[in-house]
């Protein structure tokens, strides 16, 4: 199983799970999965992590700031040259299927939409989605998930749909952090 993890899930991990990880089991499992490549951390997500929640992600997952660990394990996956599978079809879907609010789209002229589309294509969300498309194509026998705490419903004024809604359109499996942790047999969650 390979998962590509979103900033929202990393934030949930450090805020709501690690404080109860008194023996460090969950921390070590996550560190091990990151170092083995079972949890993929994209550079765009890593960059977001530097600015979210007063840098709590990098403080609590301190191995993500250890230059030796990062270099030895090639933890951060670069996405600067990442392009979508079938770029023309993907870009058509950005305009025709990924827009959350058609009324907002109608307010934009063509050049304003191009600016918004380019911002989206450079966002961590788009890079997560495109990277998962490539992973699924290149590893057809592998169980692959995009892990995010986002819900499919639009609850903000963003032009584009949320990660789960776009992944639903593209057939990319999405799970939440609790669902991921259930799949790791090394992690036993519960109260005693």
mmCIF file of C-alpha atoms in Angstrom, residues 24-169:
data_model
loop_
_atom_site.group_PDB
_atom_site.id
_atom_site.type_symbol
_atom_site.label_atom_id
_atom_site.label_comp_id
_atom_site.label_asym_id
_atom_site.label_seq_id
_atom_site.Cartn_x
_atom_site.Cartn_y
_atom_site.Cartn_z
ATOM 1 C CA UNK A 24 5.840 6.825 20.571
ATOM 2 C CA UNK A 25 4.467 3.832 18.632
ATOM 3 C CA UNK A 26 2.408 5.898 16.183
ATOM 4 C CA UNK A 27 5.274 8.361 15.681
ATOM 5 C CA UNK A 28 7.691 5.523 14.842
ATOM 6 C CA UNK A 29 5.205 3.853 12.478
ATOM 7 C CA UNK A 30 4.670 7.106 10.592
ATOM 8 C CA UNK A 31 8.426 7.771 10.461
ATOM 9 C CA UNK A 32 9.039 4.231 9.204
ATOM 10 C CA UNK A 33 6.322 4.482 6.530
ATOM 11 C CA UNK A 34 7.693 7.833 5.357
ATOM 12 C CA UNK A 35 11.265 6.520 5.181
ATOM 13 C CA UNK A 36 10.199 3.380 3.283
ATOM 14 C CA UNK A 37 8.165 5.374 0.760
ATOM 15 C CA UNK A 38 4.853 3.897 1.843
ATOM 16 C CA UNK A 39 3.774 7.408 2.833
ATOM 17 C CA UNK A 40 4.711 9.900 0.133
ATOM 18 C CA UNK A 41 5.264 13.523 1.032
ATOM 19 C CA UNK A 42 5.161 15.904 -1.920
ATOM 20 C CA UNK A 43 7.299 19.042 -1.889
ATOM 21 C CA UNK A 44 4.167 21.207 -2.179
ATOM 22 C CA UNK A 45 2.717 19.613 0.967
ATOM 23 C CA UNK A 46 6.053 19.966 2.752
ATOM 24 C CA UNK A 47 6.115 23.680 1.867
ATOM 25 C CA UNK A 48 2.532 24.136 3.130
ATOM 26 C CA UNK A 49 3.541 22.383 6.355
ATOM 27 C CA UNK A 50 6.047 25.141 7.044
ATOM 28 C CA UNK A 51 3.251 27.698 7.320
ATOM 29 C CA UNK A 52 0.295 25.819 8.807
ATOM 30 C CA UNK A 53 -0.609 25.807 12.486
ATOM 31 C CA UNK A 54 2.474 27.711 13.646
ATOM 32 C CA UNK A 55 4.747 25.091 12.081
ATOM 33 C CA UNK A 56 3.345 22.395 14.402
ATOM 34 C CA UNK A 57 3.700 19.662 11.753
ATOM 35 C CA UNK A 58 7.459 20.136 11.414
ATOM 36 C CA UNK A 59 7.874 20.578 15.174
ATOM 37 C CA UNK A 60 6.056 17.352 16.074
ATOM 38 C CA UNK A 61 7.319 15.304 13.111
ATOM 39 C CA UNK A 62 10.867 16.496 13.715
ATOM 40 C CA UNK A 63 12.362 13.904 11.378
ATOM 41 C CA UNK A 64 10.969 16.084 8.560
ATOM 42 C CA UNK A 65 13.499 18.774 9.487
ATOM 43 C CA UNK A 66 16.435 16.344 9.873
ATOM 44 C CA UNK A 67 18.522 16.986 6.742
ATOM 45 C CA UNK A 68 20.294 13.620 7.069
ATOM 46 C CA UNK A 69 17.009 11.703 7.314
ATOM 47 C CA UNK A 70 15.507 13.640 4.394
ATOM 48 C CA UNK A 71 18.512 13.087 2.150
ATOM 49 C CA UNK A 72 19.132 9.444 3.088
ATOM 50 C CA UNK A 73 15.515 8.430 2.587
ATOM 51 C CA UNK A 74 14.657 10.804 -0.276
ATOM 52 C CA UNK A 75 11.525 11.686 1.651
ATOM 53 C CA UNK A 76 10.335 14.749 -0.227
ATOM 54 C CA UNK A 77 9.024 14.017 -3.701
ATOM 55 C CA UNK A 78 9.646 16.824 -6.172
ATOM 56 C CA UNK A 79 6.738 17.936 -8.321
ATOM 57 C CA UNK A 80 8.166 20.875 -10.255
ATOM 58 C CA UNK A 81 8.061 18.923 -13.525
ATOM 59 C CA UNK A 82 4.824 17.072 -12.779
ATOM 60 C CA UNK A 83 2.208 17.227 -15.507
ATOM 61 C CA UNK A 84 -1.189 15.550 -15.577
ATOM 62 C CA UNK A 85 -1.865 12.345 -17.441
ATOM 63 C CA UNK A 86 -3.551 13.328 -20.702
ATOM 64 C CA UNK A 87 -2.899 17.044 -20.119
ATOM 65 C CA UNK A 88 -5.480 18.358 -22.599
ATOM 66 C CA UNK A 89 -8.246 16.193 -21.152
ATOM 67 C CA UNK A 90 -7.229 17.097 -17.581
ATOM 68 C CA UNK A 91 -7.231 20.834 -18.348
ATOM 69 C CA UNK A 92 -10.667 20.517 -19.965
ATOM 70 C CA UNK A 93 -11.908 18.850 -16.794
ATOM 71 C CA UNK A 94 -10.438 21.671 -14.703
ATOM 72 C CA UNK A 95 -12.797 24.075 -16.471
ATOM 73 C CA UNK A 96 -15.785 21.815 -17.085
ATOM 74 C CA UNK A 97 -15.896 19.437 -14.113
ATOM 75 C CA UNK A 98 -13.617 20.685 -11.330
ATOM 76 C CA UNK A 99 -15.276 24.087 -10.896
ATOM 77 C CA UNK A 100 -17.241 24.109 -7.643
ATOM 78 C CA UNK A 101 -19.220 27.262 -8.235
ATOM 79 C CA UNK A 102 -20.402 27.906 -11.819
ATOM 80 C CA UNK A 103 -21.664 31.363 -10.808
ATOM 81 C CA UNK A 104 -18.173 32.322 -9.726
ATOM 82 C CA UNK A 105 -16.806 31.050 -13.043
ATOM 83 C CA UNK A 106 -19.277 33.193 -15.000
ATOM 84 C CA UNK A 107 -17.989 36.308 -13.206
ATOM 85 C CA UNK A 108 -14.470 35.701 -14.527
ATOM 86 C CA UNK A 109 -13.263 36.679 -17.951
ATOM 87 C CA UNK A 110 -10.973 34.296 -19.843
ATOM 88 C CA UNK A 111 -7.702 35.772 -18.578
ATOM 89 C CA UNK A 112 -8.937 35.866 -14.952
ATOM 90 C CA UNK A 113 -9.914 32.214 -15.249
ATOM 91 C CA UNK A 114 -6.467 31.375 -16.680
ATOM 92 C CA UNK A 115 -4.850 32.976 -13.618
ATOM 93 C CA UNK A 116 -7.104 30.954 -11.281
ATOM 94 C CA UNK A 117 -6.500 27.755 -13.261
ATOM 95 C CA UNK A 118 -2.722 28.257 -13.155
ATOM 96 C CA UNK A 119 -2.848 28.866 -9.391
ATOM 97 C CA UNK A 120 -4.839 25.680 -8.989
ATOM 98 C CA UNK A 121 -2.433 23.682 -11.167
ATOM 99 C CA UNK A 122 0.486 24.845 -8.984
ATOM 100 C CA UNK A 123 -1.355 24.133 -5.717
ATOM 101 C CA UNK A 124 -0.603 21.225 -3.420
ATOM 102 C CA UNK A 125 -4.131 19.904 -4.063
ATOM 103 C CA UNK A 126 -3.609 19.637 -7.828
ATOM 104 C CA UNK A 127 -0.149 18.158 -7.389
ATOM 105 C CA UNK A 128 -1.500 15.507 -4.991
ATOM 106 C CA UNK A 129 -4.162 14.573 -7.529
ATOM 107 C CA UNK A 130 -1.804 14.480 -10.524
ATOM 108 C CA UNK A 131 0.827 12.512 -8.583
ATOM 109 C CA UNK A 132 -1.773 9.917 -7.576
ATOM 110 C CA UNK A 133 -2.848 9.573 -11.200
ATOM 111 C CA UNK A 134 0.742 8.742 -12.161
ATOM 112 C CA UNK A 135 1.178 6.348 -9.212
ATOM 113 C CA UNK A 136 -1.978 4.448 -10.112
ATOM 114 C CA UNK A 137 -0.969 4.231 -13.779
ATOM 115 C CA UNK A 138 2.593 3.102 -12.967
ATOM 116 C CA UNK A 139 1.599 0.649 -10.186
ATOM 117 C CA UNK A 140 -1.637 -1.048 -11.297
ATOM 118 C CA UNK A 141 -1.285 -3.903 -8.798
ATOM 119 C CA UNK A 142 -0.599 -1.606 -5.829
ATOM 120 C CA UNK A 143 -3.216 -0.315 -3.385
ATOM 121 C CA UNK A 144 -2.891 3.496 -3.663
ATOM 122 C CA UNK A 145 -4.739 6.184 -1.706
ATOM 123 C CA UNK A 146 -4.772 9.920 -1.363
ATOM 124 C CA UNK A 147 -5.115 10.713 2.351
ATOM 125 C CA UNK A 148 -6.940 13.928 3.245
ATOM 126 C CA UNK A 149 -9.308 15.217 5.895
ATOM 127 C CA UNK A 150 -11.192 17.308 3.346
ATOM 128 C CA UNK A 151 -14.799 16.431 2.611
ATOM 129 C CA UNK A 152 -16.221 16.466 -0.917
ATOM 130 C CA UNK A 153 -18.667 19.282 -0.204
ATOM 131 C CA UNK A 154 -17.602 22.849 -0.904
ATOM 132 C CA UNK A 155 -17.614 24.812 2.329
ATOM 133 C CA UNK A 156 -15.615 27.813 1.247
ATOM 134 C CA UNK A 157 -15.627 30.263 -1.608
ATOM 135 C CA UNK A 158 -12.895 28.568 -3.644
ATOM 136 C CA UNK A 159 -13.466 28.290 -7.360
ATOM 137 C CA UNK A 160 -12.452 24.625 -7.571
ATOM 138 C CA UNK A 161 -13.885 21.550 -5.893
ATOM 139 C CA UNK A 162 -12.265 19.859 -2.919
ATOM 140 C CA UNK A 163 -9.780 16.999 -3.295
ATOM 141 C CA UNK A 164 -12.290 14.168 -2.628
ATOM 142 C CA UNK A 165 -14.768 15.521 -5.185
ATOM 143 C CA UNK A 166 -12.095 15.817 -7.899
ATOM 144 C CA UNK A 167 -10.705 12.386 -7.021
ATOM 145 C CA UNK A 168 -14.226 10.986 -7.336
ATOM 146 C CA UNK A 169 -14.388 12.325 -10.890
#
